[in-house]
PDB file of C-alpha atoms in Angstrom:
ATOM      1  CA  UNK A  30      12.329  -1.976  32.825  1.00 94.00           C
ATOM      2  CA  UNK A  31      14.958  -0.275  30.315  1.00 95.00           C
ATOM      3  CA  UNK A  32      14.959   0.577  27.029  1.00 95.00           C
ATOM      4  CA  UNK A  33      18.069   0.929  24.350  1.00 96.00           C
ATOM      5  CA  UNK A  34      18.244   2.294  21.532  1.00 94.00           C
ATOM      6  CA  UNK A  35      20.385   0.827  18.622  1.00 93.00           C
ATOM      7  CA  UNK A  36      20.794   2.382  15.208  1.00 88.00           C
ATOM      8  CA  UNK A  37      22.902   1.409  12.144  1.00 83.00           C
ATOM      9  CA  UNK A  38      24.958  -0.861  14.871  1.00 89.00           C
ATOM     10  CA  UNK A  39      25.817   1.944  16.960  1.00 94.00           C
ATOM     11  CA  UNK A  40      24.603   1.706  20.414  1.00 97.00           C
ATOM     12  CA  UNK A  41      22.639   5.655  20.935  1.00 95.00           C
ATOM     13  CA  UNK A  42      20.548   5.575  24.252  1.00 95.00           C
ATOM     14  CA  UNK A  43      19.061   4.072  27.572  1.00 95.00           C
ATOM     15  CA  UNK A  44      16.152   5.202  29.046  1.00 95.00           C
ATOM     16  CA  UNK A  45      14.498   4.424  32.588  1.00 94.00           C
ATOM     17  CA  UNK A  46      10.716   3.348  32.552  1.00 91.00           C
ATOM     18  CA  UNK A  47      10.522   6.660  34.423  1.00 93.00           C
ATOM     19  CA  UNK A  48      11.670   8.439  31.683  1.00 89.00           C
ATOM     20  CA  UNK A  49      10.100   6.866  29.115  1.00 87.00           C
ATOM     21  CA  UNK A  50       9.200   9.562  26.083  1.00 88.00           C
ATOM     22  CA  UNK A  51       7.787   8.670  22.990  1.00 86.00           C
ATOM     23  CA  UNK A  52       9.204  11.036  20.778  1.00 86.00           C
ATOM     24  CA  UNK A  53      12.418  11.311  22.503  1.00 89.00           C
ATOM     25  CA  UNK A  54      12.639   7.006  21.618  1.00 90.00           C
ATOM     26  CA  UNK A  55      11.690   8.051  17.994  1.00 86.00           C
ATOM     27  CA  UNK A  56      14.010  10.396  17.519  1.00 88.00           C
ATOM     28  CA  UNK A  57      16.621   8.479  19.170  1.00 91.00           C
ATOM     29  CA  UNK A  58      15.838   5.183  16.506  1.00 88.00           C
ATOM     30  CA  UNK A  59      15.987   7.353  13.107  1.00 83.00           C
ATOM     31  CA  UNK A  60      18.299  10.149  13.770  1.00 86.00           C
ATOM     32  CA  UNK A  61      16.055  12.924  13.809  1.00 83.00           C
ATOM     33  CA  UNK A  62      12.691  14.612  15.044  1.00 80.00           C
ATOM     34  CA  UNK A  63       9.277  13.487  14.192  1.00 77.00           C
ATOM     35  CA  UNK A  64       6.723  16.144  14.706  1.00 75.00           C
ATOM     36  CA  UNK A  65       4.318  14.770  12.992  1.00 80.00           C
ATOM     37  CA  UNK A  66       3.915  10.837  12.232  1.00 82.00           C
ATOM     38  CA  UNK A  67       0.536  11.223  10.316  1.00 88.00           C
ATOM     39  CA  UNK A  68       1.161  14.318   8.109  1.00 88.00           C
ATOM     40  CA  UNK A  69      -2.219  15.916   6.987  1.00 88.00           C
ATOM     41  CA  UNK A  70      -3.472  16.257   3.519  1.00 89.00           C
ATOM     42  CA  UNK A  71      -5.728  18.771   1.826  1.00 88.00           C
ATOM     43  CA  UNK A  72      -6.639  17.461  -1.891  1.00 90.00           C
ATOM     44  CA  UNK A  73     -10.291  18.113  -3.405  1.00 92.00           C
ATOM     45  CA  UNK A  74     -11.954  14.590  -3.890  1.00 95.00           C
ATOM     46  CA  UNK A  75     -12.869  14.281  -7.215  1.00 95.00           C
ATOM     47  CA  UNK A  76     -14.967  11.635  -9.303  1.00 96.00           C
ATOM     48  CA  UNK A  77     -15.643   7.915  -9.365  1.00 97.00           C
ATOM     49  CA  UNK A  78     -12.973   5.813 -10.623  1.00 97.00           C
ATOM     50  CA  UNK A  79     -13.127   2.958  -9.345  1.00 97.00           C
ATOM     51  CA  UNK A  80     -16.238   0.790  -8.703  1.00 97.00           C
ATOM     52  CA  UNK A  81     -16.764  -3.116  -6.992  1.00 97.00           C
ATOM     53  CA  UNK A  82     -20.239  -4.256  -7.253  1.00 97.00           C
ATOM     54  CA  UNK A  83     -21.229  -7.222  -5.794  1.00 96.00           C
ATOM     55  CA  UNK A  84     -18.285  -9.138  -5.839  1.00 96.00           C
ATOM     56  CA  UNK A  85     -17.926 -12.491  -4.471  1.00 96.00           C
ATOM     57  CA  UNK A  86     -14.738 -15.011  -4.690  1.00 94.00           C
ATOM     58  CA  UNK A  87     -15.458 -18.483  -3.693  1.00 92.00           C
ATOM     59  CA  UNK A  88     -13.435 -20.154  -1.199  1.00 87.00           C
ATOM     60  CA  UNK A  89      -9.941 -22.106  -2.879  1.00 82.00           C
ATOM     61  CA  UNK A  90     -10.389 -25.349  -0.602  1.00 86.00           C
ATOM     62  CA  UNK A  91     -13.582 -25.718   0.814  1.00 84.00           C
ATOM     63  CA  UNK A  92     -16.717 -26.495  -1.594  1.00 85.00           C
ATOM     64  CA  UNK A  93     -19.614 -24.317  -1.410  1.00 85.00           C
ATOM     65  CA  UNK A  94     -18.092 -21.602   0.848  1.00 88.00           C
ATOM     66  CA  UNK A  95     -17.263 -17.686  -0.186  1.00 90.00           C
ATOM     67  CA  UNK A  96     -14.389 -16.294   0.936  1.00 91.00           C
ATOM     68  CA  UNK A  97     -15.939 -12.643   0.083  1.00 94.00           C
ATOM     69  CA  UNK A  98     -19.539 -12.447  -0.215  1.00 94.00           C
ATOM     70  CA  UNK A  99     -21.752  -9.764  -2.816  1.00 95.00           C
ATOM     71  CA  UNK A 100     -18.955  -6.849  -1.696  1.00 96.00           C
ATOM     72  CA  UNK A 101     -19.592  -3.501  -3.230  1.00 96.00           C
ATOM     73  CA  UNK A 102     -17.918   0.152  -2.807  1.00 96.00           C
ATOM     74  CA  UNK A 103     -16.468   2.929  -5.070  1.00 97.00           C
ATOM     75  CA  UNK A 104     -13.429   4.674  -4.883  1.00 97.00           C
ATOM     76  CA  UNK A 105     -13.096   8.490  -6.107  1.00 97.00           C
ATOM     77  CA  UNK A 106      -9.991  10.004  -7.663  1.00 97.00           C
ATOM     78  CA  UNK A 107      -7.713  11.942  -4.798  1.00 96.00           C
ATOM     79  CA  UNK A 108      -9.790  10.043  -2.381  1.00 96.00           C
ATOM     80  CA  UNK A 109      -7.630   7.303   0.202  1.00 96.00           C
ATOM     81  CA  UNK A 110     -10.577   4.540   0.945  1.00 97.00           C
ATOM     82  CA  UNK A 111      -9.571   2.725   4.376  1.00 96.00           C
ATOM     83  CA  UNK A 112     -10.413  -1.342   3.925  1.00 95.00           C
ATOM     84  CA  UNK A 113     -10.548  -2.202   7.944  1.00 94.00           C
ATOM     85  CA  UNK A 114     -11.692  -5.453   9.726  1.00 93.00           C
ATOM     86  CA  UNK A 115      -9.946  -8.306  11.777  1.00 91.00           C
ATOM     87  CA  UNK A 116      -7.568 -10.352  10.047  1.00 86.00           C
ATOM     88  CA  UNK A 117      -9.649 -12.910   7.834  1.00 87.00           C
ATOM     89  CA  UNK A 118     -12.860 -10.585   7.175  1.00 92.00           C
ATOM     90  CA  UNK A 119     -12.090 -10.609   3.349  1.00 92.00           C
ATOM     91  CA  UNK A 120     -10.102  -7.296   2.831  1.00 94.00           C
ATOM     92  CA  UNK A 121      -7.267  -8.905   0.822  1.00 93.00           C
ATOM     93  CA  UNK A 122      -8.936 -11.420  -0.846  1.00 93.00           C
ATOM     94  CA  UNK A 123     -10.936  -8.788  -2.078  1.00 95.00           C
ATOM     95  CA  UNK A 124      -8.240  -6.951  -3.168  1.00 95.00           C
ATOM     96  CA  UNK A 125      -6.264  -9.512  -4.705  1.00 93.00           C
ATOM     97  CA  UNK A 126      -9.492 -10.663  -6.725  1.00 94.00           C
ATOM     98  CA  UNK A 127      -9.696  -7.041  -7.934  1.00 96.00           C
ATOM     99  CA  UNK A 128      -6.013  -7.545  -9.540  1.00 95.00           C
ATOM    100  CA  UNK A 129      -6.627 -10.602 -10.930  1.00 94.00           C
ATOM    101  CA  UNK A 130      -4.862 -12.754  -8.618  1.00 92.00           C
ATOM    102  CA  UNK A 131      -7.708 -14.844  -7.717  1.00 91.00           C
ATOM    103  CA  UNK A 132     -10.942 -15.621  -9.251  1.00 92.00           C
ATOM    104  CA  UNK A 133     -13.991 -13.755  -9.109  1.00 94.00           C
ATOM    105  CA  UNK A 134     -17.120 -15.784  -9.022  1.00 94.00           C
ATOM    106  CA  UNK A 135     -19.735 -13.235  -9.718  1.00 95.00           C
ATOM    107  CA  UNK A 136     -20.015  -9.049  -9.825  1.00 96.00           C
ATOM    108  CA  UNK A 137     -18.584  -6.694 -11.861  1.00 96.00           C
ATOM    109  CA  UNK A 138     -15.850  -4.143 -12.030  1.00 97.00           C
ATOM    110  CA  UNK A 139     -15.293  -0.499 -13.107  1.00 97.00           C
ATOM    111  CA  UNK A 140     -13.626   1.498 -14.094  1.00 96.00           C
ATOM    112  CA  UNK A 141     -13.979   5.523 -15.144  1.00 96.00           C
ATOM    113  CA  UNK A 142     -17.536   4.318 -15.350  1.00 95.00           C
ATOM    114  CA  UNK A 143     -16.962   1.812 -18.173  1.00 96.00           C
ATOM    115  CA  UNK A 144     -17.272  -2.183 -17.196  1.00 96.00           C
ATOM    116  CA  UNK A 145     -13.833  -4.081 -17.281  1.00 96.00           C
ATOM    117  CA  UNK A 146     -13.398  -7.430 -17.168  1.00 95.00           C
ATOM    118  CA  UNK A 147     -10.253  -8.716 -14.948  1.00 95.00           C
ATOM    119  CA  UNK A 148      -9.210 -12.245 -15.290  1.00 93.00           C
ATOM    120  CA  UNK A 149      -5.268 -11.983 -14.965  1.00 94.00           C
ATOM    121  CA  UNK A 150      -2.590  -9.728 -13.049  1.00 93.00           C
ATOM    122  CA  UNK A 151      -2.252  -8.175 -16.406  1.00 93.00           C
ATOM    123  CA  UNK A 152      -5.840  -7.529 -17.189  1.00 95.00           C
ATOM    124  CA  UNK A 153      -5.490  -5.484 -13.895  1.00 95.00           C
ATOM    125  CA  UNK A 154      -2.319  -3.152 -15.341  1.00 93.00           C
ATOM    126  CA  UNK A 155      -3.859  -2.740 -18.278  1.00 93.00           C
ATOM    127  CA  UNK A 156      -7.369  -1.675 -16.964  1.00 95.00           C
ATOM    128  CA  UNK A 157      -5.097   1.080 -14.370  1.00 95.00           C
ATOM    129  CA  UNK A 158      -5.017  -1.084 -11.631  1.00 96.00           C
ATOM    130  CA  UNK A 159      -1.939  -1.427  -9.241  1.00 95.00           C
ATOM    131  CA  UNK A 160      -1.173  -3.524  -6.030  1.00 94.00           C
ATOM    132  CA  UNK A 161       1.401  -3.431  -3.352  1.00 93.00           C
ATOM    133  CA  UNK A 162       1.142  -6.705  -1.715  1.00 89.00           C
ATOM    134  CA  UNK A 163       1.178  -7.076   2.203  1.00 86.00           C
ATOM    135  CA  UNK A 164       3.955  -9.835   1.517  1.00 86.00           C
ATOM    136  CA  UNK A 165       7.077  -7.640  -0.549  1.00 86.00           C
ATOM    137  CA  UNK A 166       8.969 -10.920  -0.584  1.00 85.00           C
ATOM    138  CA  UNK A 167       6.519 -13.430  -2.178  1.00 85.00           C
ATOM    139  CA  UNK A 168       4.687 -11.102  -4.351  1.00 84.00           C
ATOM    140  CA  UNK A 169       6.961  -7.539  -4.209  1.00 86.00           C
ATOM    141  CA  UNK A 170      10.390  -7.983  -4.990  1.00 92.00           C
ATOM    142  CA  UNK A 171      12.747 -10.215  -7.163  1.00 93.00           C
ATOM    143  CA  UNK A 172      15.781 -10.546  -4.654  1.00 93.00           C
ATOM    144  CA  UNK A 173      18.475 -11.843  -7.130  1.00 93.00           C
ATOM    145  CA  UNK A 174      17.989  -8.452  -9.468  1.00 95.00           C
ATOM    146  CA  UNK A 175      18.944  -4.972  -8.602  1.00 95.00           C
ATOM    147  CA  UNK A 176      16.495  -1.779  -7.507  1.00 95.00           C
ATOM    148  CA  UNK A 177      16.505  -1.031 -11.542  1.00 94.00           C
ATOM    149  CA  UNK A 178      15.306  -4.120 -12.901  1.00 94.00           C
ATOM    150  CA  UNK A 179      12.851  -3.807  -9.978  1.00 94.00           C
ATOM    151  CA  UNK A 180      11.106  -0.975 -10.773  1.00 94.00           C
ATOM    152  CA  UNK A 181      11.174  -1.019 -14.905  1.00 93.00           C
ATOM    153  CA  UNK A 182      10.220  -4.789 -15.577  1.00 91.00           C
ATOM    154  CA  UNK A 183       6.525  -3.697 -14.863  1.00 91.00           C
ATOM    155  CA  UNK A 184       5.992  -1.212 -17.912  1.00 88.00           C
ATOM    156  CA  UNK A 185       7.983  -2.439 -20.366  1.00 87.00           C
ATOM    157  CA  UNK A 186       5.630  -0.811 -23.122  1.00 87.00           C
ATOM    158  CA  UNK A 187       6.443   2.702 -22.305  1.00 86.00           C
ATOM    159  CA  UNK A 188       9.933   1.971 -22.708  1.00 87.00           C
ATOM    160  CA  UNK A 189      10.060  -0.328 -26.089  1.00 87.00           C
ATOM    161  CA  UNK A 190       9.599  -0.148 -29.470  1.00 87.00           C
ATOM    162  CA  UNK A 191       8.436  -4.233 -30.349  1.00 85.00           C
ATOM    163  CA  UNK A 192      11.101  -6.299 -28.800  1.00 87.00           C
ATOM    164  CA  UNK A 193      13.698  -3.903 -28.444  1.00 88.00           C
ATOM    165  CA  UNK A 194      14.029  -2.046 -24.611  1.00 87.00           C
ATOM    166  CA  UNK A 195      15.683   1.559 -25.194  1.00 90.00           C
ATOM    167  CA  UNK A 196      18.103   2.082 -22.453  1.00 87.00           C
ATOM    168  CA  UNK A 197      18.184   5.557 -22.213  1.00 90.00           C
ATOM    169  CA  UNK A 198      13.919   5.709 -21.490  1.00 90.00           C
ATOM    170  CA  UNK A 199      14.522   2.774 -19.342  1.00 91.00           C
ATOM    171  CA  UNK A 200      17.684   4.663 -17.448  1.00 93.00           C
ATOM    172  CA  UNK A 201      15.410   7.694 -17.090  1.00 93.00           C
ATOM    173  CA  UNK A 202      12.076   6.114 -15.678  1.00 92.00           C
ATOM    174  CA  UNK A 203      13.922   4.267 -13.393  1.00 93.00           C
ATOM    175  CA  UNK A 204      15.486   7.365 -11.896  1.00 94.00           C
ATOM    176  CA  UNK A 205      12.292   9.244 -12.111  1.00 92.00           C
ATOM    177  CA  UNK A 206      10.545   6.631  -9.302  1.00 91.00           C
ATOM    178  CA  UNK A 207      14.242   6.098  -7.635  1.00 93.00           C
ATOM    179  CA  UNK A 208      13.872   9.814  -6.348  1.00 91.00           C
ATOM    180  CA  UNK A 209      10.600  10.233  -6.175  1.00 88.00           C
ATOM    181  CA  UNK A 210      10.659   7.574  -3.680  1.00 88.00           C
ATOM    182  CA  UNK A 211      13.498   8.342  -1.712  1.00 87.00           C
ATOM    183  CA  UNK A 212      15.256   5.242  -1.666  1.00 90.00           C
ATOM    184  CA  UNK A 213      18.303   5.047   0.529  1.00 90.00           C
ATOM    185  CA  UNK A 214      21.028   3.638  -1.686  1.00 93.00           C
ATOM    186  CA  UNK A 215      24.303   5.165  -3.649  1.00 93.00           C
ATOM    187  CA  UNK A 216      22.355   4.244  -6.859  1.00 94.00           C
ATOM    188  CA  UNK A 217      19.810   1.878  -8.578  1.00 95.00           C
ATOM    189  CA  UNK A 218      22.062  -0.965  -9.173  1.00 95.00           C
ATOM    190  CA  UNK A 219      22.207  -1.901  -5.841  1.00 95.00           C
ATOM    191  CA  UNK A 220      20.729  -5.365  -4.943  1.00 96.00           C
ATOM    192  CA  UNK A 221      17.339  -5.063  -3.530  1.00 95.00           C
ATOM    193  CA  UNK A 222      18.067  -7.793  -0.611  1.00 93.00           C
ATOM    194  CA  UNK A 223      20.739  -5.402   0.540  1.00 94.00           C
ATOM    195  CA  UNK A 224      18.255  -2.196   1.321  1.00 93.00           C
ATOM    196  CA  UNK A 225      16.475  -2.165   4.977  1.00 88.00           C
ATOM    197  CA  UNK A 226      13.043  -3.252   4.835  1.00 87.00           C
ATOM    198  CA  UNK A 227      11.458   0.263   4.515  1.00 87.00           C
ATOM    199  CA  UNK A 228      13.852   0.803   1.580  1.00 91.00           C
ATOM    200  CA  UNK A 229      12.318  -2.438   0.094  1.00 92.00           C
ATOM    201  CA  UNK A 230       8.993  -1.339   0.619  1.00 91.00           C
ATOM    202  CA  UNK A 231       9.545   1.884  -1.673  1.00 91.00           C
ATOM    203  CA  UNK A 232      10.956   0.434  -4.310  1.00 94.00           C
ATOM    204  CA  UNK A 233       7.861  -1.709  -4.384  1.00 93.00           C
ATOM    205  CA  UNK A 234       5.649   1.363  -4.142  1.00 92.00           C
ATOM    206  CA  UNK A 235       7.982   2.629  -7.200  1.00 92.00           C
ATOM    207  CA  UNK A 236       7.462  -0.388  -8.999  1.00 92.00           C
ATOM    208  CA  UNK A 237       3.864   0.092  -9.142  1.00 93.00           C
ATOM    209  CA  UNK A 238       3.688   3.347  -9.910  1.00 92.00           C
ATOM    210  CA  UNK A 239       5.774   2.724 -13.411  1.00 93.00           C
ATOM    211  CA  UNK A 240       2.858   0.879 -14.605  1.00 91.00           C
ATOM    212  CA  UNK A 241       0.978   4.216 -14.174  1.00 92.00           C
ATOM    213  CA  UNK A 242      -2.050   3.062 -11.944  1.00 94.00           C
ATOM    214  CA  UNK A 243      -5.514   5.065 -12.532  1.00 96.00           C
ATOM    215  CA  UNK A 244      -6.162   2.799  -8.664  1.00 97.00           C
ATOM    216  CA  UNK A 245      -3.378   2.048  -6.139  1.00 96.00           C
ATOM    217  CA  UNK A 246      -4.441  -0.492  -3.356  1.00 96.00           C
ATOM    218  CA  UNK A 247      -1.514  -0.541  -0.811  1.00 95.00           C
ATOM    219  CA  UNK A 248      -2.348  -3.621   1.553  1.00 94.00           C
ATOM    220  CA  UNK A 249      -0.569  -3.352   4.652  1.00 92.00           C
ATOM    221  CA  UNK A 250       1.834  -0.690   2.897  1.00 91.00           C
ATOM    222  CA  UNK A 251       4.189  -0.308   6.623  1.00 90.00           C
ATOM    223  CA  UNK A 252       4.182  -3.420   7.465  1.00 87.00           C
ATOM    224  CA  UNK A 253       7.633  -4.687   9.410  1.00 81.00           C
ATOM    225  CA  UNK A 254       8.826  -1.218   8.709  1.00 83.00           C
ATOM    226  CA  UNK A 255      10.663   1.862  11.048  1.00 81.00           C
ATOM    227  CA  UNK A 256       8.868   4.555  12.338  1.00 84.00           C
ATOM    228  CA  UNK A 257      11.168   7.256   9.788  1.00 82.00           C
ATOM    229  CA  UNK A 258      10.039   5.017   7.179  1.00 84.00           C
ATOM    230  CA  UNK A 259       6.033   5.015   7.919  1.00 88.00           C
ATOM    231  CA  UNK A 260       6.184   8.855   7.979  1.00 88.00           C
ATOM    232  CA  UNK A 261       8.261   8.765   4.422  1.00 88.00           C
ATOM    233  CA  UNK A 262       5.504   6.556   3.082  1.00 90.00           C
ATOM    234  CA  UNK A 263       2.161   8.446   3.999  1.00 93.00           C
ATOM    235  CA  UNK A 264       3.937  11.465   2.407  1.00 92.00           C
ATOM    236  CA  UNK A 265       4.454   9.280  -0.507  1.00 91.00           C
ATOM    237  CA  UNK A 266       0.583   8.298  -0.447  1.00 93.00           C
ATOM    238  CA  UNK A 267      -0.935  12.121  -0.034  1.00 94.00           C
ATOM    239  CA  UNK A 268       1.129  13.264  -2.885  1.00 93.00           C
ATOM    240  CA  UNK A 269      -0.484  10.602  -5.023  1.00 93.00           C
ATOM    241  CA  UNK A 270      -3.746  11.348  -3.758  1.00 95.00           C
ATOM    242  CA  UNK A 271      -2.733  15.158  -4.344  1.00 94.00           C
ATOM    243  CA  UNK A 272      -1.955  14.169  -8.116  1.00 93.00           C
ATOM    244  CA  UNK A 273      -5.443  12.310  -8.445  1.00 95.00           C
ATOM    245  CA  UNK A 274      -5.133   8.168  -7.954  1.00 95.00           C
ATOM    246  CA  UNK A 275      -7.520   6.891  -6.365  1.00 97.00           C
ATOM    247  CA  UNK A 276      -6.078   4.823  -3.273  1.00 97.00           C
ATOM    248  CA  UNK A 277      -7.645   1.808  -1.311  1.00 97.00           C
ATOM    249  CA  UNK A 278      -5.333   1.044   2.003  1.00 97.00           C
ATOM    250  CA  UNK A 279      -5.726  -2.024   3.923  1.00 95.00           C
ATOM    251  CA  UNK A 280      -4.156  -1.621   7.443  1.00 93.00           C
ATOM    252  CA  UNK A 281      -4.281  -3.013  10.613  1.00 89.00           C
ATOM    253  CA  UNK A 282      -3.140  -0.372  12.651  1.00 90.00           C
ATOM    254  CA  UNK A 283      -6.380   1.477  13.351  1.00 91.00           C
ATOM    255  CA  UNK A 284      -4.636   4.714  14.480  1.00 90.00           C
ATOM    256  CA  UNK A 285      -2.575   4.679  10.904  1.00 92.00           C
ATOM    257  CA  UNK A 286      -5.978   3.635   8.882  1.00 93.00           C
ATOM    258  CA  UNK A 287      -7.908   6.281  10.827  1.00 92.00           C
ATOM    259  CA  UNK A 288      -5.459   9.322  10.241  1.00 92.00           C
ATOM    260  CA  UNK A 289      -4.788   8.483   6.406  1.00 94.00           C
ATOM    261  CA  UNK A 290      -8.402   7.424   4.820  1.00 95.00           C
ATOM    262  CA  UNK A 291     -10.763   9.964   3.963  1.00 95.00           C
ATOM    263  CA  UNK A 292     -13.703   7.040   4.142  1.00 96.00           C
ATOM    264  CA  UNK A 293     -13.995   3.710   5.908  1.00 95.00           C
ATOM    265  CA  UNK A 294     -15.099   0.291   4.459  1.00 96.00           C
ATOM    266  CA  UNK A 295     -14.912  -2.069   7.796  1.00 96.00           C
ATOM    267  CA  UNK A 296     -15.377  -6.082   6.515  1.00 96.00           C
ATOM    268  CA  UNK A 297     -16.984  -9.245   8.984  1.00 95.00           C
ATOM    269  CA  UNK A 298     -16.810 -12.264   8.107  1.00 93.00           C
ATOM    270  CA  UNK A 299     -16.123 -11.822   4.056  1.00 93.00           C
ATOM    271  CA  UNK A 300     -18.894  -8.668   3.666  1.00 95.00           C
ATOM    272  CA  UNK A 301     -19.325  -4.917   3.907  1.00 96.00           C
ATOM    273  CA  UNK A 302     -20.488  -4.604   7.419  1.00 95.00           C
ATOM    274  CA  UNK A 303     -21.042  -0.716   7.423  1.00 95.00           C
ATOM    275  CA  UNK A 304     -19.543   2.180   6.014  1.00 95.00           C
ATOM    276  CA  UNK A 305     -18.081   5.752   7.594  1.00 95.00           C
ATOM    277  CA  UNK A 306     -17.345   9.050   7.011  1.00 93.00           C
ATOM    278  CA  UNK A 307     -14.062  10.605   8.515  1.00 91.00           C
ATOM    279  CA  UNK A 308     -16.773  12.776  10.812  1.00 90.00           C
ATOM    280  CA  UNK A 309     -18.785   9.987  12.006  1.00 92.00           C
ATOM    281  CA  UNK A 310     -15.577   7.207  12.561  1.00 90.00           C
ATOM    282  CA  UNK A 311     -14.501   6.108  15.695  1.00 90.00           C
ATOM    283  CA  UNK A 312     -11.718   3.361  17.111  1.00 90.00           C
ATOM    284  CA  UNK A 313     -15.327   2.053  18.622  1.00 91.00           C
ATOM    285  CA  UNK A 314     -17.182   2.182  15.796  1.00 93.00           C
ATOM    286  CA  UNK A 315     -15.034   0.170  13.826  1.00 93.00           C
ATOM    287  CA  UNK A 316     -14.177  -2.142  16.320  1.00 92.00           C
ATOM    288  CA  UNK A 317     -18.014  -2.562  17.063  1.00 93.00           C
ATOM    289  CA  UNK A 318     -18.853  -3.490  12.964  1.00 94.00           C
ATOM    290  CA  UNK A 319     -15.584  -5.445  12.660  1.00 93.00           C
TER     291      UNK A 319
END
């Protein structure tokens, strides 16, 4: 019947169902105006980077079942391919074969056109491959270390000569992603449990770019975050497609999927069910194949 508004503890705003305003609410909730939630992006689609073909991953408890069944699409540099479906067609699994977390039973992978062979999370960062997990606490984040240790533990190598870590590279890359993303804290040796879950989310983003991905799959990239912080991120994600990654995004907001893919893969039941172009897609026509 009402609605408050709270932000940083501090009571802001009431408003009447009658007076209900959408942008008025958002405004209200991260201090400022939001003209545009799904900012538009103009970058020239290049050529194939990435490439699944027929890729199945059998099922972890039940014998003689696939989880993902014979899946196959391709992914072009400064292209953002949307993965969409109900929750349980496949899309992560996928995903999460692709980086190695699980086991795939059959199909290749590749990449710049050359076959690569993926059987652990660090096949995948070697081979260009990065993930940013729908889950920031299980797979994401280390909550006892700082935003620093955060972001450099995953590209060690560019930062070491043997066993030795130079602190001044490591000091320097660290700050190079701590900008670029944003993140909202007096420096990076703040605790990572401490930062607001949006905040989380972009150091995770950050952390995945220092291992210098050639393909970025963000599953469920604003998940559980504020509205300020969704808009931060899908600026984050056109300027990478702007500076040529290839991107697959799993989401299950269709009207966030819809306004930041350039292509559609929509998953039943553990398989490609269709494919569409940003011309021929519809909240219908997905729906209908999912």
């Amino acid at each position: 019947d009402r609605v408050s508004i709270l932000r940083d503890g501090k009571y802001i705003s009431t408003f009447e169902r009658e007076n209900y305003d959408a942008n008025a609410i958002i405004a209200d909730m991260i201090g400022r105006q939001l003209t545009n939630l799904y900012p538009e992006r103009h970058v020239e689609i290049g050529d194939v980077v990435f490439k699944a073909e027929n890729v199945t991953i059998e099922h972890p408890y039940i014998a003689n079942r696939n989880l993902v069944e014979a899946v196959s699409f391709e992914v072009r540099a400064g292209e953002v391919l949307g993965l969409s479906g109900l929750v349980g067609a496949g899309r992560s699994e996928v995903c999460m074969g692709i980086y190695g977390v699980t086991k795939i039973k059959s199909g290749k992978l590749y990449m710049n056109g050359k076959e690569i062979k993926i059987n652990s999370t660090a096949d995948a960062v070697a081979n260009g491959i990065g993930l940013v997990s729908e889950d920031r606490k299980k797979y994401g984040l280390n909550f006892v270390w700082d935003i620093a240790n955060n972001i450099g533990i995953s590209n060690l190598n560019a930062v070491s000569s043997g066993p030795i870590v130079h602190g001044k590279k490591m000091s320097t890359r660290i700050m190079k992603y701590f900008d670029a993303m944003s993140v909202k804290a007096n420096n990076p040796r703040v605790n990572v449990g401490t930062l607001s879950g949006g905040n989380q989310q972009k150091v995770v983003i950050g952390r995945t770019l220092n291992a210098e991905p050639k393909l970025l799959i963000l599953d469920e990239p604003t998940k559980g975050i504020d509205v300020g912080s969704k808009n931060e991120i899908y600026q984050i994600i056109n300027e990478l497609a702007a500076e040529g990654i290839a991107i697959i995004m799993i989401s299950s907001e269709l009207p966030e999927l819809m306004a930041m893919s350039d292509r559609y893969i929509v998953m039943a039941e553990g398989r490609v069910a269709g494919e569409l172009s940003k011309g021929d897609a519809s909240t219908a026509k997905i729906m209908e194949l999912a």
